[in-house]
Amino acid sequence: MRNPSVETQGLPARGAHAADEPLLAVDNLHVEFHTRQGVAHAVNGVSYSLNAGETLAVLGESGSGKSVTAQAIMGILDMPPARIPAGEIRFHGTDLLKLSDKDRSQIRGQRIAMVFQDALSALNPVFTVGWQIAEMFRVHRGMSRGDARKKAVELMDRVRIPGAKQRIDDYPHQFSGGMRQRIMIAMSIALDPEVLIADEPTTALDVTVQAQIMELLAELRQESNMGLILITHDLGVVADVADKIAVMYGGRIVENAPVHDLYRNPGHPYTKGLLESIPRVDLKGQELYAIKGMPPNLLEMPSGCAFHPRCPYRRDECATAVPPLYSISGTRSSACHYWREVFDGGSR
Amino acid sequence: MGRYAIRRLLQAIPVLVGTTFLIFVIVYALPGDPIAALGGDRRLDPAYVAVLREQFHLNDPLLLRYWYYVRGVFSGDFGTTYRGVPVTQIFQGKFGVTFQLAMTALIMEAVIGLGLGLLAALRRGRWEDQAVLGFTLFLVSIPPLVMGFVLQLWLGVKLKLNTGLDIFPVAGNAEGLRSYLLPGFVLACTSIAYLTRLTRTSLVEVLRADYIRTAVAKGMSRRRVLGRHALRNSLIPLITYLGADLGSLMGGAVITETIFNLPGIGQQLFNSVYLRENTVVVGIVTVLVLVYILANLVVDMLYAVLDPRIRYE
Ligand SMILES: Nc1ncnc2c1ncn2[C@@H]1O[C@H](COP(=O)(O)OP(=O)(O)OP(=O)(O)O)[C@@H](O)[C@H]1O
Ligand SMILES: [Mg+2]
């Protein structure tokens, strides 16, 4: 049930789609951190978009700015040290960055929600899980203690926590890792958000549990037609659940593509390297490919294309000209001057 | 929890025995003869001295004397002074005064320390934070003796002379609660500074925790994030410190009570050490150790209430 009472003037109504506008669109987003060592350019012009019911996987190595982008969408960056010098985050066509704090807080947690990586540290250790889930209903919907509690049990059932009724008064540390992540998910979907951002929701879990959590997320997304942003650096996880992929490198999107197109035919040298570094059964015994070199230093980004020092396709131009996001087709784009070469499977 | 409390109390017995024995040894190792001190400048009749020494077991070995003492304490008998007054009678009313002083100090410490620490944490890096840091440095660097006399002069005497406002009595405890304000503050100074720093650190650390970020992401207001999600977590180390500090404050009352002429146990301790009233000294220390142990027990219990990850079996 969508509750219309929380909608404020100036905010888009739930489900009311502006024509030609995706549910969520990040457009040329820049985020920098002002630190003692200087200005760290964590996000340098990220653009991606998400439609209702769609799953977007955001992929990239550690430090590439995946989480910072997500936190910017949520509006939970600490400013300072963070600053957003440019860019738009449009939700139903409304730029969230231009909203007042009050309007923004109507969206945070209620219409755009987030699941964090390590549920043990992301849940408050001194409150019961029931309390933490019920808080969403009590604070945002003004429900009574008893009603909110009933809702919490329902949610725990929905994310398939066995014996929800008995376990509602337990504390986070009394659950296993997988169950804790389910609680985190229950809490985030409590108010039926339109967008759910899951930031490496399975990294802290073992493989079988990882699969179950991914399955749960996919199922919930389908049931309620949410848009799901799945942040990960595990290409293997992505193939089964995602519709499209945004690959990040050095705070930029280097490639946007539907998931199967990308696997079949990567359009950026970095993506190609990533794909080749996945262990494959049919190539067992062969040495695994690894992208050479180090991730970029955000305080001193390389000139031109940030990937050029590590790129097997590089030319002189790459060190001077920042590649724009070239449109390859209606659904694909690549930030490589020589994407055609990569595309044709040209040799390294 | 009940079982745990009993076990902790039983564990306290060796601690109590150990500390009292230590103080027993130290007190009796002090130079000077307690019986000789009874006579002041006069020399006492040797026969009389012999009787007294016998009566107070002063000729027995230390261990045996300690045994007599412990046996007495467990039956509620703290012995008598060398002048024949029961030690429990000397205690009368004095622990109450000291307890009231220590509680006043503790409350001031909690209110000022937590308040300033909170302010510093929330305004981290800004002038308020710097000002609080400066104030705490000031508090710890002034010796209690100086602080006591200065406040006595300014707030106790000059304020009254210049404005006619008689808020802070200079000495004694005739004015009830008001009498404890100045000495309470002087006693609390160092602790206030320490608790302020501790509160700031604890809160800053908690505010950095992942679950705080979660609370913000849930759309909770800043006020709710602070008051509900951060507060209880940051209180855990602070409660420990506060509880342990009650014992220290009672022990630290010696100087303060002397400055402000409060008829408490600290002043008594000071006088008794001076007069070589060993039974009184050991008795006071025994009770102080007991208070300390009980305060710590209460803290441990509170701990379990605040932090569900801790369970006592
Ligand atoms: N509060 C901050 N102050 C300074 N720099 C920050 C801050 N938060 C993030 N960064 C920097 O921004 C960059 C991007 O971080 P981000 O967390 O988005 O990476 P990520 O892609 O999520 O990596 P991971 O896979 O490790 O989670 C990192 O280099 C990080 O050091
Ligand atoms: Mg991250």
XYZ file of C-alpha atoms and ligand atoms in Angstrom:
693
model
C 0.000 0.000 0.000
C 1.357 3.356 -1.000
C 0.611 6.014 1.504
C -0.162 9.306 -0.177
C -0.011 11.356 3.016
C 3.771 11.658 2.953
C 3.926 13.255 -0.458
C 4.867 16.870 -0.296
C 4.276 19.539 -2.871
C 7.061 19.748 -5.376
C 7.851 16.075 -4.981
C 6.828 13.673 -7.677
C 3.923 11.430 -6.763
C 4.587 7.760 -6.500
C 4.120 5.891 -9.737
C 3.450 9.065 -11.672
C 5.945 8.747 -14.459
C 7.104 11.732 -16.388
C 7.180 10.839 -20.040
C 10.613 9.793 -21.309
C 12.126 10.129 -17.860
C 13.649 7.070 -16.252
C 12.763 6.379 -12.613
C 16.227 7.461 -11.529
C 18.878 9.153 -13.600
C 22.344 10.089 -12.442
C 23.692 12.674 -14.827
C 27.312 13.829 -14.993
C 27.687 13.551 -11.216
C 30.855 14.850 -9.600
C 31.808 14.235 -5.960
C 35.021 15.405 -4.380
C 36.409 15.066 -0.862
C 38.341 17.897 0.665
C 41.031 16.255 2.765
C 44.253 17.440 4.302
C 46.235 15.864 1.484
C 44.213 17.717 -1.105
C 41.045 17.250 -3.087
C 40.174 13.627 -3.860
C 38.060 13.374 -6.992
C 36.088 10.282 -6.084
C 33.364 10.648 -8.717
C 34.120 12.441 -11.976
C 31.056 12.632 -14.163
C 29.057 9.503 -13.558
C 25.880 8.942 -15.547
C 23.560 5.998 -15.336
C 19.841 5.448 -15.316
C 17.345 3.012 -13.912
C 13.757 2.178 -14.766
C 11.112 0.667 -12.549
C 11.474 -3.088 -12.259
C 14.964 -2.976 -13.695
C 18.213 -4.181 -12.137
C 21.323 -2.164 -12.797
C 24.629 -3.647 -11.733
C 27.361 -1.151 -10.928
C 30.704 -2.792 -11.316
C 34.223 -1.632 -10.642
C 37.281 -2.255 -8.545
C 37.732 -0.988 -5.019
C 37.897 2.792 -4.803
C 36.243 3.396 -8.172
C 33.478 5.451 -6.557
C 30.571 3.004 -6.571
C 29.606 3.574 -2.948
C 30.177 7.313 -3.053
C 27.794 7.591 -6.007
C 25.216 5.542 -4.099
C 25.630 7.696 -1.005
C 25.157 10.795 -3.129
C 21.872 9.372 -4.423
C 20.768 8.614 -0.863
C 21.940 11.994 0.347
C 23.968 10.499 3.189
C 27.385 11.885 2.281
C 28.985 13.957 5.016
C 29.294 17.420 3.583
C 31.964 18.509 4.360
C 34.314 16.775 3.607
C 32.283 15.794 0.556
C 31.166 18.321 -2.062
C 29.058 17.873 -5.164
C 30.363 20.543 -7.560
C 28.332 19.399 -10.556
C 25.748 16.958 -11.743
C 22.127 15.982 -11.336
C 20.350 13.101 -9.680
C 16.879 13.027 -11.151
C 14.164 11.013 -9.479
C 10.999 10.987 -11.616
C 12.627 13.897 -13.396
C 13.099 16.002 -10.247
C 16.690 16.876 -9.368
C 17.201 15.610 -5.818
C 20.242 17.825 -5.360
C 18.033 20.899 -5.677
C 15.489 19.785 -3.085
C 15.329 21.236 0.406
C 16.557 19.070 3.273
C 12.976 18.551 4.328
C 11.801 17.315 0.943
C 14.883 15.175 0.594
C 14.198 13.476 3.893
C 10.754 12.498 2.618
C 12.471 10.425 -0.039
C 15.372 8.985 1.912
C 14.549 5.564 3.308
C 10.938 5.774 2.153
C 11.207 5.944 -1.615
C 14.894 5.325 -2.158
C 16.353 2.853 0.309
C 19.721 1.231 0.798
C 21.184 -2.063 1.985
C 24.745 -1.999 3.217
C 27.566 -4.448 2.904
C 28.211 -5.646 6.439
C 24.906 -6.115 8.217
C 26.574 -6.770 11.562
C 28.040 -3.298 11.722
C 25.167 -1.698 9.823
C 22.572 -2.759 12.387
C 22.534 -1.045 15.753
C 23.859 -3.517 18.340
C 21.779 -2.241 21.243
C 18.288 -2.458 19.737
C 16.320 -5.558 18.842
C 15.874 -6.299 15.156
C 12.123 -5.927 15.599
C 12.581 -2.449 17.001
C 14.856 -1.460 14.152
C 12.416 -2.649 11.496
C 9.367 -1.281 13.289
C 11.046 2.102 13.601
C 10.380 2.708 9.916
C 6.633 2.391 10.471
C 6.612 4.233 13.759
C 8.574 7.233 12.556
C 7.496 7.528 8.932
C 3.936 6.213 9.189
C 3.156 7.183 12.765
C 1.996 3.677 13.585
C 1.448 2.464 17.121
C 4.004 0.198 18.717
C 1.786 -2.859 18.311
C 0.882 -2.256 14.673
C 4.473 -1.536 13.732
C 5.504 -4.724 15.445
C 3.004 -6.736 13.444
C 4.370 -5.152 10.282
C 7.903 -6.058 11.362
C 6.933 -9.702 11.775
C 5.292 -9.680 8.336
C 8.453 -8.269 6.805
C 10.663 -10.800 8.535
C 8.405 -13.505 7.143
C 8.605 -11.934 3.739
C 12.406 -12.089 3.689
C 12.008 -15.658 4.962
C 13.499 -15.509 8.408
C 12.413 -18.735 10.086
C 10.393 -18.257 13.264
C 10.020 -14.522 12.748
C 7.552 -14.157 15.594
C 9.912 -15.725 18.096
C 12.987 -13.931 16.840
C 11.641 -10.421 16.653
C 13.010 -9.529 20.085
C 16.482 -10.868 19.381
C 19.470 -8.628 18.845
C 21.507 -8.488 15.626
C 24.442 -10.393 17.103
C 22.167 -13.365 17.772
C 21.620 -13.995 14.045
C 23.814 -15.609 11.416
C 25.354 -13.416 8.717
C 22.796 -14.370 6.105
C 19.847 -13.804 8.435
C 21.262 -10.431 9.455
C 21.448 -9.376 5.836
C 17.811 -10.478 5.438
C 16.908 -8.225 8.353
C 18.778 -5.369 6.725
C 16.796 -6.030 3.540
C 13.501 -6.256 5.434
C 14.227 -2.880 6.985
C 15.067 -1.285 3.652
C 11.953 -2.527 1.850
C 9.683 -1.719 4.790
C 8.036 1.269 3.162
C 7.946 -0.215 -0.318
C 10.657 1.973 -1.880
C 10.721 2.590 -5.601
C 14.496 2.333 -5.741
C 16.619 -0.041 -3.680
C 20.377 0.355 -3.667
C 22.252 -2.720 -2.469
C 25.921 -1.935 -1.857
C 27.812 -5.223 -2.048
C 25.082 -6.968 -0.054
C 26.756 -10.368 -0.184
C 30.462 -9.649 0.122
C 30.565 -10.560 3.805
C 28.750 -13.867 3.271
C 29.765 -17.333 2.146
C 28.925 -18.509 -1.338
C 25.707 -20.482 -0.782
C 24.260 -17.710 1.344
C 25.299 -15.165 -1.291
C 23.172 -16.945 -3.863
C 20.160 -17.012 -1.534
C 20.396 -13.299 -0.827
C 20.703 -12.460 -4.517
C 17.685 -14.619 -5.209
C 15.721 -12.869 -2.488
C 16.602 -9.444 -3.864
C 15.615 -10.469 -7.388
C 12.331 -11.827 -6.097
C 11.467 -8.745 -4.066
C 12.309 -6.543 -7.005
C 9.926 -8.472 -9.189
C 7.107 -8.539 -6.625
C 7.068 -4.802 -6.102
C 8.467 -3.573 -9.405
C 11.316 -1.704 -7.695
C 14.341 -0.456 -9.504
C 17.369 -2.211 -8.039
C 20.902 -0.882 -8.117
C 23.274 -3.677 -7.308
C 26.797 -2.594 -6.468
C 29.404 -5.296 -6.710
C 32.871 -6.111 -7.898
C 31.936 -9.685 -8.616
C 31.139 -10.154 -12.301
C 29.959 -13.685 -11.631
C 27.091 -12.567 -9.416
C 25.849 -10.046 -11.935
C 25.051 -12.188 -14.961
C 22.051 -13.949 -13.439
C 20.225 -11.033 -11.877
C 21.121 -7.818 -13.657
C 19.478 -6.352 -16.740
C 22.228 -3.881 -17.467
C 25.659 -3.000 -16.224
C 27.497 0.223 -15.571
C 31.253 -0.290 -15.269
C 33.137 2.295 -13.226
C 36.804 3.154 -13.233
C 38.476 6.001 -11.366
C 35.176 7.680 -10.553
C 33.899 7.518 -14.133
C 31.574 5.281 -16.048
C 33.663 3.568 -18.675
C 30.932 1.397 -20.119
C 27.144 1.083 -20.066
C 25.566 -2.015 -21.582
C 22.805 -4.597 -21.302
C 24.271 -7.468 -19.365
C 24.428 -10.087 -22.099
C 25.817 -7.726 -24.712
C 28.574 -6.794 -22.357
C 29.541 -10.378 -21.649
C 29.451 -11.258 -25.308
C 31.334 -8.258 -26.542
C 32.872 -5.755 -24.117
C 33.293 -2.241 -25.439
C 36.052 -0.962 -23.166
C 39.533 -2.332 -22.505
C 38.914 -2.262 -18.745
C 35.714 -4.323 -19.019
C 37.503 -6.700 -21.333
C 40.267 -7.106 -18.764
C 37.718 -7.735 -16.025
C 35.983 -10.417 -18.045
C 39.242 -12.110 -18.858
C 40.209 -12.196 -15.206
C 37.178 -14.332 -14.248
C 38.220 -17.946 -13.676
C 36.591 -20.157 -16.304
C 36.032 -23.877 -16.207
C 36.938 -24.421 -19.841
C 40.267 -22.680 -19.424
C 41.234 -24.533 -16.275
C 44.947 -24.757 -15.762
C 45.753 -21.675 -17.805
C 47.172 -18.669 -16.082
C 44.503 -16.153 -15.084
C 44.665 -12.798 -16.811
C 45.148 -9.839 -14.472
C 44.906 -6.156 -15.344
C 48.410 -4.791 -14.934
C 49.276 -1.763 -12.843
C 47.648 0.021 -9.947
C 44.255 1.693 -9.548
C 44.498 5.461 -10.079
C 45.372 7.845 -7.285
C 42.312 10.011 -6.783
C 44.410 12.913 -5.550
C 46.404 12.925 -8.788
C 44.283 11.487 -11.532
C 46.173 10.533 -14.696
C 45.696 13.014 -17.506
C 43.431 12.080 -20.372
C 41.783 8.704 -19.963
C 42.239 7.558 -16.354
C 42.804 3.995 -17.513
C 45.530 4.801 -20.067
C 48.555 3.866 -17.889
C 47.196 0.319 -17.663
C 45.622 0.035 -21.085
C 46.898 -2.349 -23.757
C 45.142 -0.307 -26.477
C 46.574 3.075 -25.547
C 47.796 5.633 -28.113
C 49.336 9.045 -27.561
C 45.910 10.652 -27.695
C 44.782 8.717 -24.608
C 47.206 10.579 -22.339
C 45.859 13.975 -23.350
C 42.191 13.738 -24.360
C 39.553 12.630 -21.866
C 37.304 10.252 -23.811
C 33.610 11.154 -23.704
C 31.032 8.432 -23.275
C 30.704 7.421 -26.966
C 27.301 6.107 -27.866
C 27.696 2.703 -29.481
C 24.037 1.878 -29.870
C 20.743 2.876 -28.276
C 21.581 0.932 -25.139
C 25.359 0.867 -25.114
C 28.089 3.391 -24.573
C 31.826 3.266 -23.963
C 34.353 5.810 -22.786
C 37.175 4.644 -25.013
C 38.524 6.485 -28.053
C 39.191 3.133 -29.657
C 36.094 1.240 -28.674
C 35.710 -0.063 -32.217
C 39.037 -1.815 -31.944
C 38.130 -3.351 -28.588
C 34.761 -4.275 -29.959
C 36.115 -6.167 -32.905
C 38.124 -8.249 -30.516
C 41.335 -6.647 -31.692
C 44.490 -8.083 -30.231
C 46.195 -6.499 -27.251
C 22.198 -12.013 36.540
C 21.468 -12.677 40.237
C 23.898 -15.564 40.268
C 26.460 -13.354 38.603
C 25.996 -10.658 41.248
C 26.537 -13.174 44.026
C 29.616 -14.571 42.361
C 30.991 -11.076 41.927
C 30.361 -10.319 45.598
C 32.187 -13.492 46.586
C 35.041 -12.533 44.322
C 35.142 -9.211 46.107
C 36.148 -10.904 49.366
C 39.753 -11.668 48.392
C 40.028 -8.159 46.958
C 38.778 -6.707 50.199
C 41.120 -8.880 52.257
C 44.083 -8.027 50.031
C 43.561 -4.271 50.085
C 42.855 -4.067 53.792
C 45.913 -6.177 54.527
C 48.009 -3.880 52.418
C 46.711 -0.789 54.160
C 47.127 -2.580 57.490
C 50.801 -3.217 56.795
C 51.381 0.315 55.561
C 49.645 1.970 58.483
C 51.537 -0.027 61.067
C 54.799 0.514 59.219
C 54.431 4.273 59.588
C 57.094 5.683 61.905
C 55.965 6.699 65.381
C 54.317 4.781 68.192
C 50.537 5.187 68.328
C 50.436 4.676 72.090
C 53.173 7.221 72.659
C 51.223 9.640 70.464
C 48.305 9.375 72.898
C 50.195 11.377 75.435
C 51.093 14.200 73.133
C 54.211 15.888 74.514
C 54.038 14.102 77.871
C 55.689 10.764 78.452
C 53.223 8.082 79.517
C 53.668 5.780 82.474
C 55.467 2.654 81.142
C 53.066 0.376 83.039
C 50.088 2.078 81.427
C 51.741 1.782 78.001
C 52.299 -1.929 78.592
C 48.618 -2.469 79.439
C 47.480 -0.583 76.366
C 49.913 -2.418 74.109
C 48.560 -5.692 75.433
C 44.954 -4.566 75.011
C 45.472 -3.572 71.391
C 47.555 -6.676 70.610
C 50.435 -4.424 69.627
C 52.950 -6.985 70.851
C 51.484 -9.740 68.674
C 52.839 -10.445 65.201
C 51.271 -8.398 62.400
C 49.496 -11.347 60.806
C 47.819 -12.325 64.035
C 46.726 -8.738 64.609
C 45.330 -8.631 61.108
C 43.431 -11.831 61.825
C 41.829 -10.278 64.927
C 40.888 -7.276 62.840
C 39.300 -9.233 59.958
C 37.408 -11.430 62.385
C 36.019 -8.292 63.986
C 35.053 -6.631 60.697
C 33.063 -9.644 59.573
C 31.023 -9.453 62.735
C 30.537 -5.714 62.256
C 33.112 -4.722 64.872
C 35.646 -2.265 63.526
C 37.451 -2.082 66.889
C 38.014 0.960 69.049
C 40.410 3.866 68.934
C 43.342 3.912 71.319
C 41.265 6.270 73.390
C 38.581 3.615 73.657
C 35.933 5.089 71.348
C 34.323 2.497 69.039
C 35.368 3.161 65.440
C 31.771 2.698 64.255
C 30.790 5.572 66.515
C 33.417 7.765 64.858
C 31.987 6.812 61.488
C 28.594 8.089 62.584
C 27.316 10.723 60.181
C 30.699 11.144 58.548
C 30.202 8.712 55.694
C 26.898 10.443 55.047
C 28.644 13.783 54.614
C 31.291 12.348 52.337
C 28.731 10.399 50.342
C 26.671 13.530 49.850
C 29.789 15.412 48.773
C 30.804 12.661 46.381
C 27.289 12.409 44.957
C 27.148 16.177 44.440
C 30.482 15.955 42.635
C 29.297 12.966 40.609
C 26.131 14.717 39.494
C 28.085 17.838 38.532
C 30.554 15.660 36.702
C 27.798 13.866 34.804
C 25.878 17.002 33.892
C 28.836 19.232 32.984
C 31.076 16.490 31.589
C 28.415 14.868 29.423
C 27.059 18.240 28.327
C 30.409 19.718 27.319
C 31.508 16.455 25.716
C 28.318 16.368 23.680
C 28.803 19.967 22.595
C 32.424 19.340 21.609
C 31.529 16.221 19.642
C 28.698 17.880 17.751
C 30.698 21.008 16.980
C 33.839 19.052 16.231
C 36.677 21.177 14.911
C 34.839 24.450 15.429
C 35.424 27.110 18.044
C 33.078 25.459 20.567
C 35.201 22.328 20.428
C 38.381 24.346 20.945
C 36.833 26.253 23.827
C 35.780 23.046 25.561
C 39.255 21.596 25.078
C 40.756 24.753 26.598
C 38.373 24.609 29.531
C 39.220 20.975 30.299
C 42.939 21.742 30.173
C 42.325 24.587 32.580
C 40.390 22.316 34.943
C 43.089 19.659 35.151
C 45.981 22.058 35.432
C 44.713 23.898 38.523
C 45.517 21.934 41.685
C 42.388 21.256 43.795
C 43.945 23.116 46.698
C 44.330 26.307 44.657
C 40.944 25.859 43.014
C 39.367 25.398 46.411
C 40.854 28.502 47.983
C 40.241 30.676 44.941
C 36.582 29.674 44.667
C 36.182 30.106 48.399
C 37.517 33.630 48.113
C 35.676 34.673 44.945
C 32.354 32.932 45.195
C 32.183 32.393 48.929
C 33.511 35.715 50.247
C 33.769 38.383 47.540
C 30.465 37.605 45.856
C 28.711 37.970 49.142
C 30.560 41.152 50.127
C 30.162 42.847 46.763
C 26.643 41.870 45.789
C 25.083 40.614 48.965
C 24.301 37.328 47.261
C 24.892 34.554 49.774
C 24.817 31.528 47.510
C 27.937 29.574 48.331
C 28.759 28.998 51.994
C 32.497 29.166 52.618
C 32.804 26.263 55.004
C 30.917 23.696 57.003
C 27.716 21.922 56.042
C 25.198 23.909 58.026
C 23.441 25.193 54.900
C 22.439 21.753 53.688
C 22.677 21.076 49.966
C 24.075 24.532 49.205
C 27.114 23.818 51.367
C 28.125 21.080 48.986
C 28.103 23.097 45.768
C 31.574 24.635 45.964
C 33.380 21.646 47.483
C 31.500 19.352 45.099
C 32.749 21.318 42.129
C 36.317 21.437 43.402
C 36.234 17.706 43.976
C 34.760 17.074 40.538
C 37.126 19.282 38.509
C 39.555 16.656 37.264
C 36.770 14.176 36.668
C 34.740 16.728 34.710
C 37.697 17.317 32.434
C 38.254 13.633 31.953
C 34.606 12.770 31.381
C 34.292 15.611 28.869
C 37.136 14.234 26.805
C 35.804 10.712 27.121
C 32.296 11.751 26.065
C 33.614 13.590 23.050
C 35.762 10.655 21.960
C 33.027 8.115 22.526
C 30.389 10.085 20.672
C 32.662 10.945 17.769
C 33.501 7.292 17.411
C 29.878 6.178 17.572
C 28.833 8.825 15.049
C 31.302 7.301 12.633
C 29.804 3.836 13.035
C 28.039 2.083 10.198
C 24.778 1.780 12.105
C 24.570 5.554 12.374
C 24.879 5.790 8.606
C 22.087 3.196 8.444
C 19.875 5.304 10.693
C 20.444 8.308 8.452
C 19.699 6.189 5.382
C 16.459 5.090 7.047
C 15.434 8.725 6.889
C 15.621 9.381 10.622
C 15.963 13.001 11.713
C 19.294 14.235 13.013
C 17.755 14.548 16.426
C 16.531 10.978 16.457
C 19.834 9.678 15.119
C 21.645 11.399 17.962
C 19.200 10.859 20.780
C 18.143 7.325 19.967
C 20.743 5.625 17.839
C 23.976 7.201 19.038
C 23.330 8.049 22.661
C 22.909 4.609 24.145
C 25.986 3.240 22.415
C 28.182 6.128 23.440
C 26.975 5.926 27.043
C 28.442 2.467 27.585
C 32.043 3.516 28.294
C 30.881 6.642 30.108
C 28.792 4.747 32.637
C 31.792 2.591 33.442
C 33.882 5.616 34.107
C 31.220 7.334 36.191
C 30.659 4.260 38.350
C 34.317 3.688 39.003
C 34.716 7.373 39.724
C 32.316 7.367 42.676
C 34.932 5.419 44.640
C 37.715 7.768 43.585
C 35.641 10.806 44.489
C 35.011 9.488 47.997
C 38.713 8.774 48.372
C 39.575 12.183 46.944
C 37.402 13.968 49.468
C 40.302 14.287 51.932
C 41.669 17.565 50.591
C 38.302 19.061 49.705
C 36.777 18.327 53.084
C 39.777 19.828 54.768
C 39.616 23.023 52.697
C 35.892 23.460 53.223
C 35.864 22.108 56.749
C 33.252 19.481 56.026
C 32.935 16.951 58.855
C 33.228 13.963 56.538
C 35.238 10.817 56.377
C 38.050 12.443 54.402
C 38.740 14.931 57.130
C 38.523 12.137 59.675
C 40.994 10.077 57.682
C 43.401 12.974 57.571
C 43.158 13.535 61.324
C 43.393 9.844 62.110
C 46.542 9.347 60.078
C 47.957 12.357 61.887
C 47.001 10.974 65.302
C 48.164 7.436 64.450
C 44.649 6.112 65.049
C 45.410 3.020 63.040
C 42.141 1.222 63.642
C 40.194 4.199 62.321
C 42.407 4.529 59.235
C 42.093 0.857 58.379
C 38.357 0.959 59.062
C 37.784 3.900 56.734
C 39.820 2.328 53.987
C 37.911 -0.927 54.400
C 34.610 0.848 53.895
C 35.950 2.854 50.938
C 37.139 -0.319 49.242
C 33.718 -1.821 49.827
C 32.018 1.206 48.256
C 34.371 0.957 45.312
C 33.623 -2.725 44.799
C 29.863 -2.191 45.050
C 29.969 0.727 42.622
C 31.822 -1.418 40.130
C 29.318 -4.197 40.537
C 26.464 -1.819 39.812
C 28.359 -0.598 36.748
C 28.747 -4.133 35.460
C 25.033 -4.719 35.897
C 24.210 -1.473 34.076
C 26.537 -2.537 31.327
C 24.421 -5.587 30.632
C 21.316 -3.428 30.515
C 22.881 -0.982 28.036
C 24.677 -3.492 25.857
C 22.696 -6.621 24.984
C 25.826 -8.295 23.607
C 26.990 -8.693 27.186
C 25.273 -11.467 29.071
C 26.217 -12.563 32.555
C 25.695 -16.176 33.417
N 34.798 10.470 3.662
C 35.747 10.362 2.706
N 36.825 11.162 2.756
C 37.792 11.065 1.808
N 37.766 10.205 0.778
C 36.720 9.376 0.684
C 35.661 9.402 1.650
N 34.754 8.459 1.311
C 35.245 7.871 0.188
N 36.416 8.417 -0.188
C 37.223 8.052 -1.336
O 36.429 7.945 -2.472
C 36.895 6.887 -3.287
C 35.761 6.049 -3.754
O 35.258 5.319 -2.665
P 34.064 4.315 -2.771
O 33.732 3.911 -1.393
O 32.975 4.886 -3.589
O 34.705 3.104 -3.533
P 33.974 1.773 -3.967
O 33.959 1.782 -5.444
O 32.696 1.644 -3.264
O 35.024 0.681 -3.480
P 34.756 -0.659 -2.676
O 34.563 -1.703 -3.707
O 36.026 -0.848 -1.924
O 33.571 -0.452 -1.785
C 37.880 6.077 -2.475
O 39.161 6.238 -2.997
C 37.816 6.680 -1.115
O 39.099 6.776 -0.568
Mg 31.988 0.473 -1.621
